[in-house]
XYZ file of C-alpha atoms in Angstrom:
612
model
C 141.098 75.836 43.708
C 139.373 73.494 42.549
C 135.663 74.350 43.515
C 135.583 77.489 41.041
C 135.356 74.510 37.808
C 132.954 72.688 39.768
C 130.630 75.640 40.343
C 130.884 76.783 36.577
C 130.300 73.350 35.459
C 127.024 73.423 37.603
C 126.072 76.589 35.834
C 126.797 75.099 32.500
C 124.714 72.497 33.570
C 121.422 74.674 34.901
C 121.591 77.199 31.808
C 121.524 74.061 29.395
C 117.702 72.791 31.495
C 116.565 76.197 31.479
C 117.468 77.568 27.669
C 120.583 78.851 27.508
C 119.122 81.833 30.307
C 120.388 82.633 33.572
C 118.948 84.921 35.918
C 121.550 86.266 38.989
C 119.436 87.574 41.307
C 120.565 90.858 43.689
C 119.622 92.548 46.842
C 118.899 95.590 45.030
C 116.561 93.682 42.333
C 112.596 94.046 42.411
C 110.636 90.503 43.470
C 109.217 88.397 41.400
C 105.592 89.166 40.695
C 102.970 86.684 42.748
C 100.700 84.604 39.472
C 98.123 85.840 38.276
C 95.352 84.614 40.271
C 93.665 81.877 39.100
C 89.399 83.225 38.425
C 86.697 81.745 37.306
C 83.451 83.183 36.538
C 79.703 81.519 35.437
C 76.037 82.760 36.153
C 72.942 81.385 37.771
C 69.808 81.512 36.320
C 68.035 81.836 39.252
C 69.134 83.737 42.115
C 70.196 81.997 46.050
C 68.107 81.982 48.953
C 71.200 81.621 51.527
C 74.340 79.303 53.024
C 73.241 78.153 55.927
C 72.843 74.615 55.472
C 69.903 74.113 58.408
C 67.680 76.891 56.486
C 68.297 76.076 52.089
C 66.651 73.992 49.998
C 66.904 75.189 46.292
C 69.881 73.924 44.101
C 71.152 76.935 43.650
C 72.613 78.020 47.260
C 73.327 74.681 48.007
C 75.542 74.005 44.498
C 77.239 77.335 46.741
C 77.575 75.388 49.949
C 78.907 72.659 48.486
C 82.364 73.864 48.449
C 82.094 75.966 51.510
C 81.056 72.887 54.252
C 82.401 69.558 53.965
C 80.191 65.674 54.922
C 81.557 62.849 55.727
C 81.548 61.445 52.370
C 81.412 62.532 48.454
C 80.631 61.270 45.373
C 83.691 60.496 42.984
C 84.025 63.203 40.438
C 84.608 60.670 38.067
C 83.248 57.246 38.756
C 80.129 56.942 36.365
C 77.341 56.220 37.776
C 78.760 56.887 40.858
C 80.931 55.747 43.243
C 81.135 56.717 47.288
C 84.717 57.593 49.452
C 85.939 59.734 52.379
C 85.935 62.307 52.518
C 87.014 64.672 56.249
C 86.356 60.175 57.226
C 89.274 58.029 57.721
C 88.290 55.530 56.673
C 83.783 53.736 54.967
C 81.753 53.276 57.632
C 81.439 50.322 60.508
C 78.062 49.338 59.971
C 75.643 46.927 61.857
C 74.327 43.515 60.233
C 70.577 45.383 60.428
C 71.736 48.646 60.054
C 71.175 50.573 62.254
C 74.630 51.336 63.466
C 76.986 53.594 61.328
C 79.938 54.574 63.406
C 82.698 56.845 61.389
C 86.256 58.042 62.569
C 86.990 61.934 61.043
C 90.698 62.435 60.002
C 92.646 64.725 62.982
C 93.909 67.606 61.557
C 90.988 69.441 59.776
C 90.423 72.973 60.203
C 87.543 75.545 59.157
C 88.019 78.712 57.435
C 89.401 81.224 59.510
C 87.001 83.215 60.920
C 86.109 86.022 63.882
C 84.162 83.516 65.445
C 86.839 81.848 66.302
C 88.845 84.691 68.735
C 92.080 84.713 66.105
C 92.456 80.937 66.660
C 92.411 77.675 64.172
C 89.438 75.875 64.526
C 90.324 72.144 64.458
C 87.315 69.566 62.800
C 85.934 67.529 65.733
C 83.021 64.644 65.158
C 80.769 67.039 68.037
C 80.452 69.392 64.879
C 78.505 66.803 62.473
C 76.039 66.235 66.214
C 76.051 69.591 65.946
C 75.000 70.279 62.519
C 72.934 67.547 62.156
C 70.539 68.808 65.593
C 70.115 72.461 63.772
C 67.308 70.340 61.290
C 65.317 70.041 64.288
C 65.537 73.257 66.191
C 62.223 74.444 65.732
C 64.125 77.702 65.236
C 65.883 76.401 62.356
C 62.070 76.262 60.132
C 65.077 73.863 58.140
C 62.875 73.078 54.741
C 65.283 69.321 55.183
C 63.868 68.531 58.974
C 61.674 65.600 57.099
C 64.304 64.390 54.780
C 66.711 63.652 58.026
C 63.860 62.559 60.375
C 63.358 59.809 57.833
C 66.231 58.448 59.191
C 65.026 57.654 62.110
C 68.388 58.667 64.525
C 67.065 57.699 68.163
C 65.674 60.408 70.257
C 66.633 63.137 67.842
C 62.780 63.857 66.985
C 62.084 63.080 71.015
C 63.738 66.568 71.484
C 62.457 68.607 68.593
C 58.774 67.289 69.686
C 59.263 68.378 73.624
C 61.005 71.876 72.519
C 57.143 72.620 70.306
C 55.902 71.012 73.030
C 56.900 73.480 75.683
C 57.518 75.895 73.500
C 60.931 76.333 75.192
C 64.024 76.785 73.209
C 66.246 73.454 71.943
C 68.096 71.567 74.225
C 71.459 71.422 71.824
C 73.811 69.870 74.840
C 70.854 67.102 76.254
C 72.182 63.521 75.394
C 70.947 62.796 71.815
C 71.239 58.166 72.235
C 71.171 58.105 68.208
C 73.500 60.619 67.881
C 76.868 60.563 69.310
C 80.361 61.843 69.477
C 82.132 58.947 71.075
C 85.435 60.901 71.546
C 87.567 64.129 69.418
C 87.231 62.176 66.635
C 84.719 59.705 65.928
C 80.965 60.180 65.252
C 78.433 57.372 66.490
C 74.250 56.987 64.445
C 72.239 54.407 65.989
C 68.585 54.183 63.666
C 65.779 52.894 64.275
C 65.362 50.842 61.440
C 67.152 49.582 58.987
C 68.759 52.430 56.540
C 71.177 50.254 53.838
C 71.302 53.846 52.272
C 72.126 56.020 54.829
C 75.480 56.980 53.936
C 74.155 58.630 50.731
C 72.750 61.474 53.554
C 76.401 61.015 55.356
C 77.964 62.404 51.914
C 75.799 65.986 51.057
C 78.165 68.468 52.416
C 75.680 70.726 50.871
C 72.813 70.280 53.784
C 74.509 67.957 55.951
C 78.221 69.364 56.280
C 80.322 70.229 59.394
C 78.994 73.424 61.606
C 80.899 75.053 64.316
C 78.412 75.877 66.592
C 80.617 79.077 67.963
C 79.821 80.352 64.200
C 76.650 80.197 64.564
C 75.977 82.039 68.119
C 78.266 84.939 66.890
C 75.274 85.755 64.080
C 72.477 84.537 65.513
C 70.023 86.018 63.250
C 72.265 86.558 60.403
C 73.328 82.917 59.662
C 72.739 82.957 55.909
C 74.603 85.458 55.311
C 78.066 83.606 57.393
C 78.999 80.622 55.774
C 81.737 78.747 57.580
C 83.109 75.554 56.569
C 85.936 73.389 56.273
C 85.510 72.979 52.610
C 88.003 74.008 49.545
C 86.507 77.922 49.307
C 84.963 80.663 51.825
C 82.294 83.062 50.982
C 84.694 86.678 50.165
C 81.656 88.889 49.014
C 77.531 88.290 48.511
C 75.898 90.842 46.549
C 72.126 89.471 46.876
C 70.448 88.350 44.305
C 73.618 89.628 41.573
C 77.144 88.281 42.757
C 79.081 85.224 45.031
C 82.578 85.660 45.257
C 84.064 82.657 46.723
C 87.948 82.946 47.706
C 90.365 79.232 47.838
C 90.463 78.987 51.570
C 93.417 79.139 53.432
C 92.962 76.235 55.789
C 92.169 73.736 53.332
C 93.961 70.641 54.295
C 96.552 69.472 51.589
C 94.294 67.046 48.916
C 95.473 66.078 45.687
C 93.229 65.376 42.659
C 92.520 61.178 42.091
C 89.740 59.619 41.363
C 88.120 56.284 40.162
C 86.739 56.883 36.288
C 85.691 53.455 34.798
C 88.274 51.829 33.036
C 86.736 52.140 29.725
C 85.972 56.033 30.751
C 88.288 57.457 28.185
C 87.582 60.739 28.615
C 87.400 60.317 32.751
C 90.898 58.372 32.578
C 92.363 61.747 30.356
C 91.083 63.927 33.193
C 92.872 61.727 35.561
C 96.233 61.578 33.952
C 96.499 65.323 33.249
C 95.437 66.153 37.269
C 96.200 63.150 38.961
C 98.482 64.323 42.467
C 97.892 68.190 41.534
C 97.015 69.962 44.540
C 93.494 70.929 44.749
C 91.576 73.355 44.855
C 93.746 74.397 41.836
C 91.327 77.934 41.389
C 92.132 80.936 43.716
C 88.641 82.467 43.372
C 85.203 82.002 41.906
C 82.990 84.644 40.499
C 79.017 83.733 39.964
C 76.707 86.143 38.930
C 72.931 86.282 39.017
C 71.670 86.770 34.972
C 68.266 85.308 35.086
C 67.687 86.457 31.077
C 68.718 84.173 28.948
C 69.789 86.156 25.781
C 72.156 88.083 28.476
C 73.497 85.036 30.191
C 74.180 83.598 26.671
C 75.819 87.345 25.385
C 77.689 87.361 27.905
C 79.578 84.042 27.369
C 79.908 84.691 23.760
C 81.856 87.743 24.898
C 83.871 85.617 27.021
C 83.143 87.380 30.167
C 81.729 83.952 31.275
C 83.938 81.139 31.437
C 81.040 77.937 31.628
C 77.347 77.963 30.852
C 74.837 75.695 30.645
C 72.738 76.842 27.244
C 69.880 78.597 27.618
C 66.775 76.334 25.553
C 67.020 79.590 23.521
C 70.292 79.292 22.143
C 70.496 75.333 22.387
C 70.156 75.098 18.773
C 72.516 77.444 17.776
C 75.157 76.178 19.635
C 75.081 72.776 19.239
C 73.163 72.192 16.256
C 72.759 68.081 15.180
C 74.110 68.165 18.799
C 77.930 69.033 17.359
C 79.178 72.617 19.009
C 78.738 75.280 16.682
C 81.865 75.170 13.539
C 82.034 78.872 14.869
C 82.412 77.763 18.426
C 84.088 75.012 17.722
C 86.573 77.090 15.714
C 87.342 79.318 18.701
C 88.364 75.934 20.601
C 84.815 75.812 22.735
C 84.424 72.158 24.798
C 80.776 71.179 24.944
C 78.991 68.445 26.806
C 75.837 66.865 26.594
C 73.702 64.768 28.223
C 70.402 63.382 30.372
C 70.184 64.828 33.637
C 68.976 63.143 36.814
C 65.982 65.170 37.274
C 62.485 65.925 36.551
C 60.533 68.691 35.226
C 56.858 68.589 37.079
C 54.017 70.942 37.999
C 52.308 70.258 41.407
C 48.530 70.465 42.405
C 48.313 72.276 45.740
C 45.585 68.750 47.459
C 44.427 71.381 50.361
C 43.099 73.999 47.652
C 39.640 74.165 47.732
C 39.243 74.061 43.492
C 41.376 71.519 42.479
C 43.497 70.035 46.061
C 40.890 67.149 47.242
C 40.891 63.201 47.196
C 37.029 62.949 45.614
C 36.439 61.807 42.428
C 35.331 64.906 40.793
C 38.876 66.583 42.053
C 40.731 63.530 41.093
C 39.252 63.794 37.632
C 40.251 67.252 37.589
C 43.324 67.064 38.013
C 43.912 64.513 35.899
C 42.134 65.478 33.015
C 44.779 68.467 33.328
C 47.845 66.313 33.321
C 46.180 64.550 30.229
C 45.245 67.849 28.021
C 49.691 68.817 28.726
C 50.615 68.591 25.439
C 54.174 67.903 26.617
C 55.598 67.184 23.245
C 54.959 70.158 22.332
C 56.543 71.668 24.838
C 59.917 69.938 24.167
C 59.314 70.606 20.232
C 59.102 74.062 21.213
C 60.748 75.873 24.059
C 62.866 73.068 24.641
C 64.235 73.466 21.140
C 64.140 69.465 21.786
C 66.156 69.380 24.934
C 64.336 66.948 26.532
C 62.714 63.305 27.474
C 59.362 62.936 28.457
C 58.779 61.553 32.056
C 56.923 58.418 32.894
C 57.030 58.998 36.479
C 58.819 60.577 39.554
C 62.194 58.325 38.983
C 64.815 60.513 37.354
C 67.414 58.790 34.900
C 70.437 57.075 36.699
C 68.638 57.060 39.959
C 67.547 53.123 41.163
C 64.465 52.077 39.223
C 64.462 54.213 37.021
C 63.605 52.241 33.427
C 63.830 54.127 30.388
C 61.204 51.647 28.672
C 58.494 52.408 31.385
C 55.058 53.639 30.188
C 52.362 55.329 32.262
C 49.549 57.559 31.865
C 51.373 60.208 33.021
C 53.589 60.638 29.530
C 50.053 60.755 28.283
C 48.099 63.406 25.822
C 45.227 62.367 25.439
C 43.076 66.093 24.326
C 39.334 64.015 23.798
C 40.337 61.898 26.821
C 40.696 64.879 29.240
C 37.275 66.303 27.612
C 35.361 63.656 28.443
C 36.665 63.434 32.059
C 35.683 66.770 32.583
C 32.269 66.598 31.176
C 31.514 63.132 32.395
C 32.625 64.066 35.851
C 30.370 67.596 35.779
C 32.727 70.352 34.896
C 31.104 72.343 31.530
C 30.248 74.737 30.041
C 26.572 75.655 31.891
C 26.350 79.966 31.122
C 27.635 79.586 27.418
C 30.509 82.131 27.902
C 33.118 79.558 26.552
C 34.606 78.437 30.324
C 33.681 75.381 32.455
C 32.253 75.860 35.971
C 33.095 74.069 38.751
C 30.001 70.670 39.614
C 28.019 72.996 41.512
C 28.250 75.423 39.233
C 30.649 77.859 41.148
C 33.150 80.060 38.744
C 36.520 77.515 38.015
C 39.721 79.931 37.862
C 42.826 78.016 37.355
C 45.772 79.708 39.038
C 49.383 78.977 37.718
C 52.201 80.548 39.445
C 55.042 81.174 37.139
C 57.844 83.809 36.916
C 58.623 87.192 35.294
C 61.716 85.869 32.429
C 61.161 85.320 28.826
C 61.932 81.701 29.207
C 58.655 81.504 32.218
C 56.391 83.443 29.791
C 56.759 80.877 27.280
C 56.438 78.373 29.236
C 52.512 80.303 30.444
C 51.409 80.704 26.341
C 52.113 77.037 26.204
C 49.884 76.854 29.705
C 46.721 79.124 28.075
C 47.158 77.230 24.869
C 46.497 73.950 26.968
C 43.977 75.194 28.992
C 42.065 77.160 26.360
C 42.207 72.745 24.889
C 40.142 72.217 27.962
C 38.183 75.082 28.416
C 38.766 75.676 31.529
C 39.504 79.430 32.350
C 43.973 79.876 33.130
C 44.709 82.915 35.468
C 49.104 83.364 35.762
C 49.912 84.485 39.554
C 53.792 85.205 38.263
C 56.445 85.973 40.733
C 60.312 86.156 40.855
C 61.774 82.476 42.579
C 62.875 83.184 45.944
C 58.959 84.803 47.070
C 56.847 82.324 44.578
C 59.103 79.223 46.825
C 58.141 81.003 50.440
C 54.567 80.947 49.042
C 54.384 77.234 47.857
C 56.011 76.138 51.075
C 53.003 78.327 53.074
C 50.576 75.889 50.440
C 49.430 79.741 48.753
C 49.593 78.258 45.506
C 47.365 76.571 43.529
C 50.035 75.075 40.604
C 53.009 75.631 39.893
C 55.640 74.339 37.586
C 59.355 73.668 38.900
C 62.180 71.125 38.039
C 63.942 68.515 40.776
C 67.570 67.356 40.529
C 68.566 63.948 42.309
C 70.455 64.544 45.435
C 71.810 61.291 45.582
C 71.680 58.166 43.316
C 68.542 56.705 45.102
C 64.662 57.700 44.350
C 63.749 57.933 47.389
C 64.271 61.867 48.330
C 62.156 61.903 44.963
C 59.263 60.607 46.460
C 60.016 62.016 49.735
C 57.935 65.118 47.852
C 54.774 63.234 47.842
C 55.526 61.885 51.676
C 52.287 62.238 53.869
C 54.306 63.806 57.146
C 56.821 65.997 54.523
C 54.006 68.081 53.829
C 54.673 72.297 54.066
C 58.240 71.024 53.549
C 60.188 68.601 50.649
C 56.162 68.121 49.707
C 55.103 71.426 47.930
C 51.219 69.771 47.465
C 50.459 68.808 50.398
C 49.416 65.010 48.776
C 48.480 63.282 51.650
C 48.274 58.968 50.759
C 48.165 55.923 53.211
C 48.972 53.475 51.074
C 51.931 55.653 49.771
C 53.050 56.348 53.087
C 53.778 52.543 54.231
C 54.991 51.777 50.347
C 57.473 55.077 51.028
C 58.159 53.662 54.624
C 58.765 50.291 53.540
C 61.093 51.171 50.681
C 63.199 52.739 53.864
C 64.066 49.851 54.834
C 64.965 47.577 51.905
C 67.808 46.665 50.802
C 67.852 47.191 47.055
C 66.133 44.629 44.688
C 62.273 43.137 43.727
C 60.968 43.266 46.360
C 61.826 46.851 46.743
C 61.482 47.309 43.191
C 57.546 45.912 43.193
C 56.763 49.024 45.747
C 58.350 51.553 43.451
C 55.989 50.615 41.137
C 53.080 50.473 43.587
C 54.000 54.135 44.525
C 54.721 55.048 41.079
C 50.986 52.962 40.254
C 49.054 55.737 43.034
C 51.020 58.828 41.827
C 49.619 58.806 38.396
C 45.338 58.128 40.097
C 45.396 60.337 41.991
C 47.615 62.859 39.873
C 49.228 64.800 42.785
C 51.708 65.864 40.298
C 51.988 66.046 36.759
C 55.612 64.884 35.760
C 56.718 66.264 32.928
C 60.420 66.149 31.449
C 63.736 64.772 32.322
C 66.463 67.778 30.649
C 68.624 67.366 28.307
C 72.143 69.787 29.312
C 74.138 71.905 26.963
C 76.942 72.576 28.451
C 79.888 74.627 27.286
C 83.381 75.651 28.979
C 85.930 78.168 27.066
C 89.355 76.623 25.546
C 91.239 78.197 28.614
C 89.035 76.248 30.961
C 90.337 72.483 31.689
C 88.680 69.595 34.216
C 85.331 70.631 33.666
C 83.024 67.309 34.177
C 79.627 67.479 35.335
C 78.877 65.604 38.301
C 75.999 63.555 38.522
C 75.373 63.593 42.170
C 76.691 66.328 44.873
C 77.440 69.714 42.703
C 80.824 69.107 43.883
C 83.459 70.177 40.633
C 84.924 74.148 41.360
C 87.881 71.859 42.923
C 88.734 69.960 40.403
C 89.178 72.504 37.576
C 91.155 75.079 35.970
C 91.982 78.130 34.579
C 94.437 78.554 31.631
C 94.669 82.340 32.569
C 97.685 83.102 30.214
C 95.193 80.995 27.387
C 92.705 83.180 28.759
C 94.521 86.628 28.147
C 96.053 86.140 25.027
C 92.037 85.143 23.889
C 90.505 88.039 25.512
C 92.840 91.151 26.059
C 92.136 90.412 29.664
């Protein structure tokens, strides 16, 4: 008899706590509706190439793979400028005093996303997966553009295995043990290096390329690995329409991971994000939809029409979106959020050093390249095409990376038309037949061929190139093609000059120098620059810890590139990014490409604003 009053009292307490409403279920009641999936939509301006980590190098493909595959380590989402933390590793690596031996233990109980290649069974991540993944960059059959980067690490015996396959024209032997790359047990991997590599951990923090790969997946999808990425990361590819759309769903096998980060104590924004999200299970999104919208206007309109949740504002609309560096009043009234920063990047154009017109190391060819560089009006580019959204670059070193000095100055940043014309005259590039265009020193016709893309923004850059070359009296031909096709042609050495951007993938400047390192010609070094002293400097920098000696070598490398001008560094881009009011948690990562798992979308608020 005393049980009923107690039950009634408990019910009244629940009623008060829930706002005075009680719901009673019965066997015939309809089940509760599942929560609406949280979907994040945005767009790339350049098409992806695929999703096999060993076969890609472009930024947009790597953004996707960084959310599918996982490296041993990762960059803290909120720490600035950076902090490396364990990802699938159980802790920080054990490192020998000479930086030649790195031993890493991985966490047990991590599983790959479900896939037919596993025959319906859950597949645990093991150390051997990292051994196999790294070997794939050395397999000649992979034709990996990142081979040179990983070969730079000097892993004992690994390149010898590659050379053996090439010499005997036989398949790469994945089963042959390699001294410098071993799984000591199920969960321990060890790297042994030929020389000291104080910053080797950065190579272990790039899941976009060196993420764990299951051998059975690669063998199951032989010849189709670009279409079937399977990793241990927070998302998995569920739909792909090439050069059109990618849809990624939350990985149901993703381990229990909770939001945690280490922003600086004085970082108000970072501390606020940590307070808001700390302890939330990741990822917070259920699905990410990425479209390819190459033209700026439709991409911008898609954001204004609330079809996209986020946008890196196209240059043409930067002053409309953020006049005087502040979010436009009409957008602010809608609750649109803005972030603005100088990116860790540099844009450049390179000269093909094997091209018979602009390549080579003879004085007249060096003079031609330096004249073209001095005749490039970068400030006009910033003022017109870039709408002020950039700063002039002085060298290959990107802001935010080791060795960057905002006060550093050299000839690379100069625009000096009289000097450029004088150089051409001095070395025999003159107009002999009076047609208004200069000929080569031997009297042969001189035609500068510049590779470009067919979109509206690229056409604006084409007009600048035409203006600059006209001012120098150099005849110009513009060769337009889609970006992925131009990349293929560049790797094959078929382009004379191509302009593109490089975003720093690590806090160190060494990967930036790799695009000028002789042994990487045809890979990361698209321009095929080969200079003995530069290569020596590069290799010495690899071995040294950060400090004055290494910095002096970096400054020497900068002088060499300015003297021979294999590349003209143009700008560091200022990025203006907008997100809709229902998106929370976004903060642009400086290094690495991961952010999807750290953001949230309030679908109720979105529905209220958009009606869908």
